[in-house]
mmCIF file of C-alpha atoms in Angstrom:
data_model
loop_
_atom_site.group_PDB
_atom_site.id
_atom_site.type_symbol
_atom_site.label_atom_id
_atom_site.label_comp_id
_atom_site.label_asym_id
_atom_site.label_seq_id
_atom_site.Cartn_x
_atom_site.Cartn_y
_atom_site.Cartn_z
ATOM 1 C CA MET A 399 -40.005 32.822 -12.803
ATOM 2 C CA MET A 400 -43.658 33.077 -13.474
ATOM 3 C CA GLN A 401 -43.145 33.541 -17.226
ATOM 4 C CA GLN A 402 -40.983 30.350 -17.337
ATOM 5 C CA ILE A 403 -43.656 28.367 -15.464
ATOM 6 C CA LEU A 404 -46.379 29.593 -17.829
ATOM 7 C CA ARG A 405 -44.124 28.929 -20.852
ATOM 8 C CA ASP A 406 -43.188 25.311 -19.686
ATOM 9 C CA MET A 407 -46.414 24.573 -17.911
ATOM 10 C CA PHE A 408 -44.400 22.755 -15.187
ATOM 11 C CA VAL A 409 -43.865 23.693 -11.556
ATOM 12 C CA ASP A 410 -40.851 22.234 -9.620
ATOM 13 C CA PRO A 411 -42.183 20.220 -6.573
ATOM 14 C CA GLU A 412 -39.623 21.809 -4.263
ATOM 15 C CA LEU A 413 -40.699 25.402 -5.317
ATOM 16 C CA LEU A 414 -44.363 24.389 -4.973
ATOM 17 C CA ALA A 415 -43.709 23.029 -1.428
ATOM 18 C CA GLU A 416 -42.432 26.497 -0.330
ATOM 19 C CA LEU A 417 -45.651 28.267 -1.404
ATOM 20 C CA ASN A 418 -48.547 28.684 0.939
ATOM 21 C CA GLU A 419 -52.108 27.754 0.061
ATOM 22 C CA GLU A 420 -53.102 31.220 -1.308
ATOM 23 C CA GLN A 421 -50.049 31.443 -3.506
ATOM 24 C CA ARG A 422 -50.721 28.026 -4.904
ATOM 25 C CA GLN A 423 -54.231 28.891 -5.866
ATOM 26 C CA ILE A 424 -53.056 32.023 -7.604
ATOM 27 C CA LEU A 425 -50.393 30.050 -9.487
ATOM 28 C CA PHE A 426 -52.901 27.458 -10.610
ATOM 29 C CA TYR A 427 -55.298 30.254 -11.627
ATOM 30 C CA LYS A 428 -52.599 31.753 -13.851
ATOM 31 C CA ILE A 429 -51.796 28.410 -15.294
ATOM 32 C CA ARG A 430 -55.473 27.891 -16.096
ATOM 33 C CA GLN A 431 -55.737 31.227 -17.679
ATOM 34 C CA GLU A 432 -52.634 30.525 -19.873
ATOM 35 C CA GLN A 433 -54.233 27.122 -20.914
ATOM 36 C CA VAL A 434 -57.465 28.882 -21.828
ATOM 37 C CA ARG A 435 -55.544 31.635 -23.723
ATOM 38 C CA ARG A 436 -53.673 29.043 -25.770
ATOM 39 C CA TRP A 437 -56.776 27.066 -26.438
ATOM 40 C CA THR A 438 -58.583 30.186 -27.633
ATOM 41 C CA GLU A 439 -55.707 31.103 -29.971
ATOM 42 C CA CYS A 440 -55.741 27.594 -31.395
ATOM 43 C CA GLU A 441 -59.466 27.786 -32.026
ATOM 44 C CA ILE A 442 -59.203 31.095 -33.782
ATOM 45 C CA TRP A 443 -56.455 29.754 -35.929
ATOM 46 C CA PHE A 444 -58.489 26.763 -36.948
ATOM 47 C CA SER A 445 -61.374 28.984 -37.725
ATOM 48 C CA HIS A 446 -59.420 30.878 -40.398
ATOM 49 C CA LEU A 447 -58.348 27.715 -42.166
ATOM 50 C CA PRO A 448 -59.962 27.115 -45.602
ATOM 51 C CA LEU A 449 -62.967 24.740 -45.653
ATOM 52 C CA SER A 450 -61.083 22.363 -47.849
ATOM 53 C CA TRP A 451 -58.654 21.611 -45.080
ATOM 54 C CA SER A 452 -59.950 18.601 -43.071
ATOM 55 C CA PRO A 453 -58.406 17.396 -39.798
ATOM 56 C CA GLU A 454 -59.978 13.992 -40.152
ATOM 57 C CA ASN A 455 -56.659 12.236 -40.501
ATOM 58 C CA ARG A 456 -54.851 14.525 -38.013
ATOM 59 C CA LYS A 457 -54.530 14.003 -34.294
ATOM 60 C CA SER A 458 -56.506 16.322 -32.155
ATOM 61 C CA VAL A 459 -57.116 17.090 -28.446
ATOM 62 C CA GLN A 460 -60.525 17.545 -26.903
ATOM 63 C CA TRP A 461 -60.780 18.962 -23.471
ATOM 64 C CA LEU A 462 -62.919 17.079 -20.872
ATOM 65 C CA GLN A 463 -65.927 19.075 -20.024
ATOM 66 C CA GLY A 464 -67.128 19.348 -16.415
ATOM 67 C CA ARG A 465 -70.718 19.589 -15.179
ATOM 68 C CA ASP A 466 -70.596 23.249 -15.495
ATOM 69 C CA GLY A 467 -69.670 22.994 -19.146
ATOM 70 C CA GLU A 468 -66.157 24.315 -18.569
ATOM 71 C CA VAL A 469 -62.969 22.353 -19.037
ATOM 72 C CA TRP A 470 -62.528 19.873 -16.248
ATOM 73 C CA VAL A 471 -59.618 20.709 -13.906
ATOM 74 C CA TRP A 472 -58.076 18.419 -11.206
ATOM 75 C CA VAL A 473 -56.048 20.021 -8.481
ATOM 76 C CA MET A 474 -53.515 17.518 -6.984
ATOM 77 C CA GLY A 475 -54.579 16.767 -3.400
ATOM 78 C CA ASP A 476 -57.924 18.435 -3.512
ATOM 79 C CA ALA A 477 -59.949 15.744 -5.162
ATOM 80 C CA PRO A 478 -61.832 13.143 -3.010
ATOM 81 C CA GLY A 479 -59.634 10.166 -2.241
ATOM 82 C CA ASP A 480 -56.422 12.075 -3.119
ATOM 83 C CA LYS A 481 -53.470 12.035 -0.727
ATOM 84 C CA PRO A 482 -52.636 15.467 0.817
ATOM 85 C CA TYR A 483 -50.135 17.351 -1.137
ATOM 86 C CA GLU A 484 -47.590 17.437 1.649
ATOM 87 C CA MET A 485 -47.770 13.660 1.872
ATOM 88 C CA ILE A 486 -47.132 13.348 -1.908
ATOM 89 C CA VAL A 487 -44.099 15.614 -1.635
ATOM 90 C CA LYS A 488 -42.863 13.737 1.400
ATOM 91 C CA GLU A 489 -43.079 10.404 -0.453
ATOM 92 C CA LEU A 490 -41.265 11.838 -3.448
ATOM 93 C CA MET A 491 -38.421 13.100 -1.193
ATOM 94 C CA GLU A 492 -38.135 9.783 0.639
ATOM 95 C CA GLU A 493 -38.029 7.824 -2.722
ATOM 96 C CA ARG A 494 -35.251 10.283 -3.977
ATOM 97 C CA ALA A 495 -33.273 9.748 -0.611
ATOM 98 C CA ARG A 496 -33.571 6.001 -0.902
ATOM 99 C CA ARG A 497 -32.277 5.967 -4.437
ATOM 100 C CA GLN A 498 -29.300 8.190 -3.446
ATOM 101 C CA ALA A 499 -28.444 5.903 -0.475
ATOM 102 C CA GLN A 500 -28.591 2.905 -2.777
ATOM 103 C CA LEU A 501 -26.324 4.496 -5.265
ATOM 104 C CA GLU A 502 -23.751 5.443 -2.632
ATOM 105 C CA ALA A 503 -23.891 1.969 -1.134
ATOM 106 C CA GLN A 504 -23.178 0.518 -4.598
ATOM 107 C CA GLU A 505 -20.260 2.874 -5.174
ATOM 108 C CA LEU A 506 -18.782 1.944 -1.819
ATOM 109 C CA TRP A 507 -19.053 -1.695 -2.617
ATOM 110 C CA ILE A 508 -17.313 -1.231 -5.955
ATOM 111 C CA PHE A 509 -14.521 0.736 -4.202
ATOM 112 C CA GLN A 510 -14.033 -2.048 -1.582
ATOM 113 C CA GLN A 511 -13.894 -4.662 -4.323
ATOM 114 C CA SER A 512 -11.211 -2.676 -6.202
ATOM 115 C CA CYS A 513 -9.101 -2.306 -3.070
ATOM 116 C CA MET A 514 -9.374 -6.069 -2.257
ATOM 117 C CA GLN A 515 -8.318 -6.846 -5.855
ATOM 118 C CA SER A 516 -5.352 -4.504 -5.542
ATOM 119 C CA ILE A 517 -4.170 -6.065 -2.252
ATOM 120 C CA LEU A 518 -4.513 -9.605 -3.789
ATOM 121 C CA TYR A 519 -2.556 -8.548 -6.897
ATOM 122 C CA GLN A 520 0.310 -7.023 -4.841
ATOM 123 C CA PHE A 521 0.519 -10.156 -2.675
ATOM 124 C CA PHE A 522 0.589 -12.602 -5.606
ATOM 125 C CA SER A 523 3.132 -10.288 -7.374
ATOM 126 C CA ILE A 524 5.664 -10.514 -4.479
ATOM 127 C CA LEU A 525 4.943 -14.194 -3.733
ATOM 128 C CA PRO A 526 7.392 -15.471 -6.508
ATOM 129 C CA SER A 527 10.109 -13.319 -5.005
ATOM 130 C CA ILE A 528 9.583 -14.727 -1.536
ATOM 131 C CA LEU A 529 9.541 -18.290 -2.825
ATOM 132 C CA SER A 530 12.649 -17.673 -4.960
ATOM 133 C CA ILE A 531 14.559 -16.275 -1.959
ATOM 134 C CA SER A 532 13.444 -19.160 0.250
ATOM 135 C CA SER A 533 14.559 -21.737 -2.361
ATOM 136 C CA PHE A 534 17.851 -19.915 -2.807
ATOM 137 C CA LEU A 535 18.553 -20.034 0.955
ATOM 138 C CA VAL A 536 17.666 -23.660 1.189
ATOM 139 C CA ARG A 537 19.933 -24.441 -1.812
ATOM 140 C CA ARG A 538 22.813 -22.500 -0.294
ATOM 141 C CA SER A 539 22.396 -24.192 3.083
ATOM 142 C CA LYS A 540 22.285 -27.644 1.390
ATOM 143 C CA GLU A 541 25.422 -26.866 -0.619
ATOM 144 C CA ALA A 542 27.260 -25.661 2.551
ATOM 145 C CA ASP A 543 26.298 -28.902 4.374
ATOM 146 C CA GLU A 544 27.566 -30.983 1.411
ATOM 147 C CA GLU A 545 30.801 -28.945 1.370
ATOM 148 C CA MET A 546 31.405 -29.540 5.087
ATOM 149 C CA THR A 547 30.699 -33.197 4.832
ATOM 150 C CA ARG A 548 33.222 -33.546 1.846
ATOM 151 C CA LYS A 549 35.897 -31.624 3.873
ATOM 152 C CA ALA A 550 35.210 -33.791 6.910
ATOM 153 C CA ARG A 551 35.519 -36.997 4.875
ATOM 154 C CA TRP A 552 38.700 -35.856 3.229
ATOM 155 C CA ALA A 553 40.231 -34.821 6.649
ATOM 156 C CA ARG A 554 39.396 -38.194 8.142
ATOM 157 C CA ASP A 555 40.871 -40.216 5.208
ATOM 158 C CA GLU A 556 43.918 -38.024 5.201
ATOM 159 C CA TYR A 557 44.462 -38.351 8.934
ATOM 160 C CA LYS A 558 44.124 -42.264 8.648
ATOM 161 C CA ARG A 559 46.711 -42.388 5.850
ATOM 162 C CA GLN A 560 49.188 -40.175 7.570
ATOM 163 C CA SER A 561 48.654 -41.994 10.865
ATOM 164 C CA LEU A 562 49.388 -45.436 9.345
ATOM 165 C CA ARG A 563 52.373 -44.168 7.584
ATOM 166 C CA ALA A 564 53.769 -42.575 10.750
ATOM 167 C CA ILE A 565 53.180 -45.603 12.773
ATOM 168 C CA GLU A 566 55.094 -47.727 10.385
ATOM 169 C CA LYS A 567 58.024 -45.327 10.576
ATOM 170 C CA GLY A 568 57.755 -44.881 14.381
ATOM 171 C CA HIS A 569 57.258 -41.081 14.211
ATOM 172 C CA VAL A 570 53.779 -40.753 15.708
ATOM 173 C CA ALA A 571 54.576 -37.731 17.875
ATOM 174 C CA GLY A 572 56.196 -35.759 15.067
ATOM 175 C CA LEU A 573 53.382 -36.618 12.642
ATOM 176 C CA SER A 574 50.754 -35.353 15.127
ATOM 177 C CA GLY A 575 52.306 -31.872 15.252
ATOM 178 C CA HIS A 576 52.775 -31.808 11.522
ATOM 179 C CA PHE A 577 49.122 -32.856 10.857
ATOM 180 C CA GLN A 578 47.855 -30.156 13.251
ATOM 181 C CA LYS A 579 49.617 -27.446 11.218
ATOM 182 C CA GLN A 580 48.086 -28.876 8.011
ATOM 183 C CA SER A 581 44.663 -29.081 9.416
ATOM 184 C CA HIS A 582 44.744 -25.369 10.428
ATOM 185 C CA ARG A 583 45.853 -24.346 7.058
ATOM 186 C CA ARG A 584 42.966 -26.171 5.303
ATOM 187 C CA HIS A 585 40.335 -24.797 7.834
ATOM 188 C CA SER A 586 39.245 -28.332 8.693
ATOM 189 C CA THR A 587 36.185 -28.682 10.765
ATOM 190 C CA PHE A 588 37.707 -31.596 12.783
ATOM 191 C CA ILE A 589 40.297 -31.580 15.601
ATOM 192 C CA GLU A 590 42.706 -34.323 16.408
ATOM 193 C CA PRO A 591 43.222 -35.610 19.966
ATOM 194 C CA SER A 592 46.379 -34.821 21.845
ATOM 195 C CA VAL A 593 48.990 -37.595 21.453
ATOM 196 C CA SER A 594 51.578 -37.915 24.082
ATOM 197 C CA PRO A 595 55.035 -38.872 22.748
ATOM 198 C CA VAL A 596 55.806 -42.597 23.014
ATOM 199 C CA SER A 597 58.852 -44.543 22.389
ATOM 200 C CA SER A 598 59.545 -46.335 19.168
ATOM 201 C CA ASN A 599 59.264 -49.727 20.812
ATOM 202 C CA GLU A 600 55.750 -48.991 22.384
ATOM 203 C CA VAL A 601 52.745 -49.845 20.323
ATOM 204 C CA ARG A 602 49.707 -47.653 20.755
ATOM 205 C CA PRO A 603 46.221 -48.112 19.420
ATOM 206 C CA ARG A 604 45.257 -46.110 16.406
ATOM 207 C CA PRO A 605 44.039 -42.691 17.666
ATOM 208 C CA GLY A 606 40.484 -41.806 16.863
ATOM 209 C CA LEU A 607 38.822 -38.640 15.596
ATOM 210 C CA GLN A 608 36.725 -36.209 17.695
ATOM 211 C CA ARG A 609 34.078 -34.245 15.821
ATOM 212 C CA ALA A 610 34.200 -30.576 16.424
ATOM 213 C CA GLU A 611 31.126 -28.435 16.659
ATOM 214 C CA PRO A 612 30.217 -27.233 13.090
ATOM 215 C CA PRO A 613 30.308 -23.500 12.583
ATOM 216 C CA LEU A 614 26.905 -21.800 12.507
ATOM 217 C CA TYR A 615 25.872 -21.390 8.900
ATOM 218 C CA ARG A 616 24.824 -17.870 8.084
ATOM 219 C CA PRO A 617 22.999 -17.380 4.695
ATOM 220 C CA ALA A 618 24.348 -14.825 2.267
ATOM 221 C CA TRP A 619 22.685 -11.392 2.320
ATOM 222 C CA VAL A 620 20.569 -10.959 -0.837
ATOM 223 C CA ARG A 621 18.825 -7.591 -1.364
ATOM 224 C CA THR A 622 15.553 -7.585 -3.269
ATOM 225 C CA PRO A 623 14.296 -4.508 -5.278
ATOM 226 C CA ARG A 624 12.179 -3.499 -2.338
ATOM 227 C CA PRO A 625 11.861 -4.689 1.339
ATOM 228 C CA ASN A 626 9.560 -7.635 1.749
ATOM 229 C CA SER A 627 9.485 -7.686 5.524
ATOM 230 C CA ARG A 628 10.683 -5.767 8.530
ATOM 231 C CA GLU A 629 13.252 -8.548 9.249
ATOM 232 C CA MET A 630 14.809 -7.921 5.817
ATOM 233 C CA VAL A 631 15.042 -4.151 6.687
ATOM 234 C CA ILE A 632 16.800 -4.918 9.953
ATOM 235 C CA LEU A 633 19.156 -7.257 8.210
ATOM 236 C CA TRP A 634 19.883 -4.691 5.600
ATOM 237 C CA PHE A 635 20.537 -2.019 8.140
ATOM 238 C CA THR A 636 22.857 -4.267 10.090
ATOM 239 C CA GLU A 637 24.802 -5.640 7.094
ATOM 240 C CA GLU A 638 25.172 -2.476 4.960
ATOM 241 C CA GLN A 639 24.377 0.599 6.953
ATOM 242 C CA LYS A 640 25.998 0.064 10.251
ATOM 243 C CA PRO A 641 29.489 -0.427 8.677
ATOM 244 C CA LYS A 642 28.892 2.997 6.962
ATOM 245 C CA GLN A 643 28.269 4.684 10.444
ATOM 246 C CA ALA A 644 24.690 5.632 9.314
ATOM 247 C CA GLY A 645 22.893 7.455 12.144
ATOM 248 C CA TYR A 646 26.085 8.574 13.759
ATOM 249 C CA GLU A 647 27.453 12.007 14.260
ATOM 250 C CA ARG A 648 30.045 13.031 11.681
ATOM 251 C CA ASN A 649 33.591 11.852 12.658
ATOM 252 C CA SER A 650 32.184 10.372 15.947
ATOM 253 C CA ASN A 651 31.029 7.106 17.367
ATOM 254 C CA ALA A 652 28.023 8.813 19.046
ATOM 255 C CA ILE A 653 24.566 8.196 17.765
ATOM 256 C CA ALA A 654 23.077 11.375 16.221
ATOM 257 C CA PRO A 655 20.123 12.887 18.382
ATOM 258 C CA TRP A 656 17.964 13.101 15.204
ATOM 259 C CA PHE A 657 18.376 9.334 14.447
ATOM 260 C CA HIS A 658 15.881 6.848 15.901
ATOM 261 C CA GLY A 659 16.816 3.736 14.010
ATOM 262 C CA LYS A 660 13.858 1.317 13.596
ATOM 263 C CA ILE A 661 11.514 3.041 16.032
ATOM 264 C CA ASN A 662 8.319 3.738 14.236
ATOM 265 C CA ARG A 663 7.080 7.022 15.813
ATOM 266 C CA LEU A 664 6.664 10.697 14.994
ATOM 267 C CA VAL A 665 7.960 13.912 16.497
ATOM 268 C CA SER A 666 4.814 14.253 18.477
ATOM 269 C CA VAL A 667 6.263 16.245 21.323
ATOM 270 C CA GLY A 668 8.828 18.251 19.360
ATOM 271 C CA MET A 669 8.443 21.932 18.590
ATOM 272 C CA TRP A 670 7.991 23.494 15.171
ATOM 273 C CA GLY A 671 11.033 22.756 12.892
ATOM 274 C CA SER A 672 12.093 19.644 14.804
ATOM 275 C CA PHE A 673 12.678 16.382 12.867
ATOM 276 C CA LEU A 674 13.847 12.784 13.156
ATOM 277 C CA VAL A 675 15.122 10.091 10.793
ATOM 278 C CA ARG A 676 14.156 6.496 11.047
ATOM 279 C CA VAL A 677 14.665 3.355 8.860
ATOM 280 C CA SER A 678 11.917 3.045 6.223
ATOM 281 C CA ASP A 679 9.857 -0.105 5.619
ATOM 282 C CA ARG A 680 9.048 0.837 1.974
ATOM 283 C CA ILE A 681 12.434 1.440 0.319
ATOM 284 C CA TRP A 682 16.069 0.674 1.035
ATOM 285 C CA GLY A 683 16.501 3.926 2.874
ATOM 286 C CA TYR A 684 15.170 6.169 5.525
ATOM 287 C CA THR A 685 12.062 8.400 6.299
ATOM 288 C CA LEU A 686 12.623 11.972 7.444
ATOM 289 C CA SER A 687 9.658 13.294 9.528
ATOM 290 C CA TYR A 688 9.547 17.099 9.780
ATOM 291 C CA ARG A 689 7.118 18.976 12.079
ATOM 292 C CA THR A 690 5.472 22.086 10.591
ATOM 293 C CA ALA A 691 2.878 24.505 12.039
ATOM 294 C CA SER A 692 0.046 22.614 10.383
ATOM 295 C CA GLY A 693 1.176 19.041 11.014
ATOM 296 C CA PHE A 694 4.018 16.672 9.740
ATOM 297 C CA LYS A 695 5.796 16.211 6.388
ATOM 298 C CA HIS A 696 7.585 13.034 5.469
ATOM 299 C CA PHE A 697 10.469 12.738 2.955
ATOM 300 C CA LEU A 698 12.092 9.529 1.747
ATOM 301 C CA ILE A 699 15.867 9.224 1.638
ATOM 302 C CA ASP A 700 17.274 6.698 -0.878
ATOM 303 C CA ALA A 701 20.230 4.654 0.445
ATOM 304 C CA SER A 702 20.115 1.787 -2.055
ATOM 305 C CA ARG A 703 23.414 2.803 -3.718
ATOM 306 C CA ASP A 704 26.743 4.181 -2.487
ATOM 307 C CA TYR A 705 25.203 7.577 -1.740
ATOM 308 C CA TYR A 706 22.334 9.259 0.051
ATOM 309 C CA SER A 707 19.732 11.429 -1.635
ATOM 310 C CA PHE A 708 16.122 12.615 -1.330
ATOM 311 C CA LEU A 709 13.623 10.986 -3.681
ATOM 312 C CA GLY A 710 12.151 13.655 -5.879
ATOM 313 C CA VAL A 711 13.425 16.913 -7.431
ATOM 314 C CA ASP A 712 16.439 17.264 -5.062
ATOM 315 C CA GLN A 713 19.227 15.199 -6.822
ATOM 316 C CA ASN A 714 22.070 16.222 -4.479
ATOM 317 C CA ARG A 715 24.114 13.190 -3.532
ATOM 318 C CA HIS A 716 25.967 12.794 -0.274
ATOM 319 C CA ALA A 717 28.568 10.302 0.921
ATOM 320 C CA THR A 718 27.021 9.782 4.419
ATOM 321 C CA LEU A 719 23.690 10.287 6.064
ATOM 322 C CA ALA A 720 25.137 12.836 8.365
ATOM 323 C CA ASP A 721 26.385 14.840 5.375
ATOM 324 C CA LEU A 722 22.865 14.943 3.954
ATOM 325 C CA ILE A 723 21.283 16.132 7.208
ATOM 326 C CA ASP A 724 23.963 18.714 7.886
ATOM 327 C CA PHE A 725 23.752 20.068 4.247
ATOM 328 C CA HIS A 726 20.039 20.660 4.449
ATOM 329 C CA LYS A 727 20.210 22.083 7.994
ATOM 330 C CA VAL A 728 22.680 24.720 6.931
ATOM 331 C CA LYS A 729 20.774 25.323 3.659
ATOM 332 C CA GLU A 730 17.646 26.169 5.546
#
C-alpha cells in the first residue's frame, strides 16, 4: 500500500481519515522523501545532458522555496486559517451523500413517470373496446325496441282487420278464439280482451286493445379478449360456467369445498398443501392459490375455450374444472 501511495503520490481521503496524527506525519514524511528523491534524480539527469541542449523552449517546474531555503511544503489543515482536516473530510462526505440522495430521487421520479405513462397507455388502449361494447349494446337495444314496435303495429292492424271482417259476418265470438291462437303462435306482445259471446242480432262496440307489459330486454353476451370489469367476469361465470357445473363436485350438484367462486381471499388459515380456486379478474378463467411452507403460489387456469388447462408448460386439457383438480391431486 505504501509503495502504491509513493508511486501515485495520492492518498485516499477515507484511508487518511483512519490514520492517527503520528501515522499521518510519517506518511507525509515518506511522500516528501520520495518527492526529493525524484527531484534529485531529475537534476542529475539534467546535469549529464550536453551543453548544446537548451531547455529554453521547454516547460519546466521550479519548486517554491521557503524561508529556510528548502522546498515549501503545505500540510492540509496545519496552515493558519485552514479548516481542520476532520472538518474537510466531513464536508466531502456530506457532499457525496447529498449527490447520492439527489441521484436516487431523480431515478425514483423517472420510475414513477414511467409507471404513470404505462397506466395511461393501458387505459387508453382498452377505452376503444369499452366504447365499442357500449355502442353495440345501445344499437342492439334500439333494434329490439324497433322490432317490438313493428310487431305491435302489425298485431294492432291485423286485429282491426279481422275484427271488422268478423263483425260483418256476425262471428265475433269465433273470431276472438281464432285470433288468440294466431297471436300466441306469432309471439305477439299484445293481448286481446275477453269477448263474451253475443247474438248475431246484437251490435257491440269495437273491442279495444290492451297493451301488455313488454318483456325485459336482456343484451346479448359478448366476450372480449380479456375481462374489462368485475361485472363482466360475473356475467361470464353466470352465462358460460354455471351451465358447465364449474366449481361443483364431479357428478354431483354440491359445490366443491375447494371452490370459492368470486371471493377474493387467500388460504390464510389453511395448513401446508391446502388450496382453493376462485374466479380470476385477469383472464377468462380461474386462479388456484396453493399454500406452501414458505408462502403462497398462484396458478392461472384458462377456461376461455371448451376445456380447462393451466397456463404455462402444463398442456393437459380437461373437460371440466373438477377433472383438472382431481387429476393434479392424484398426480401429486
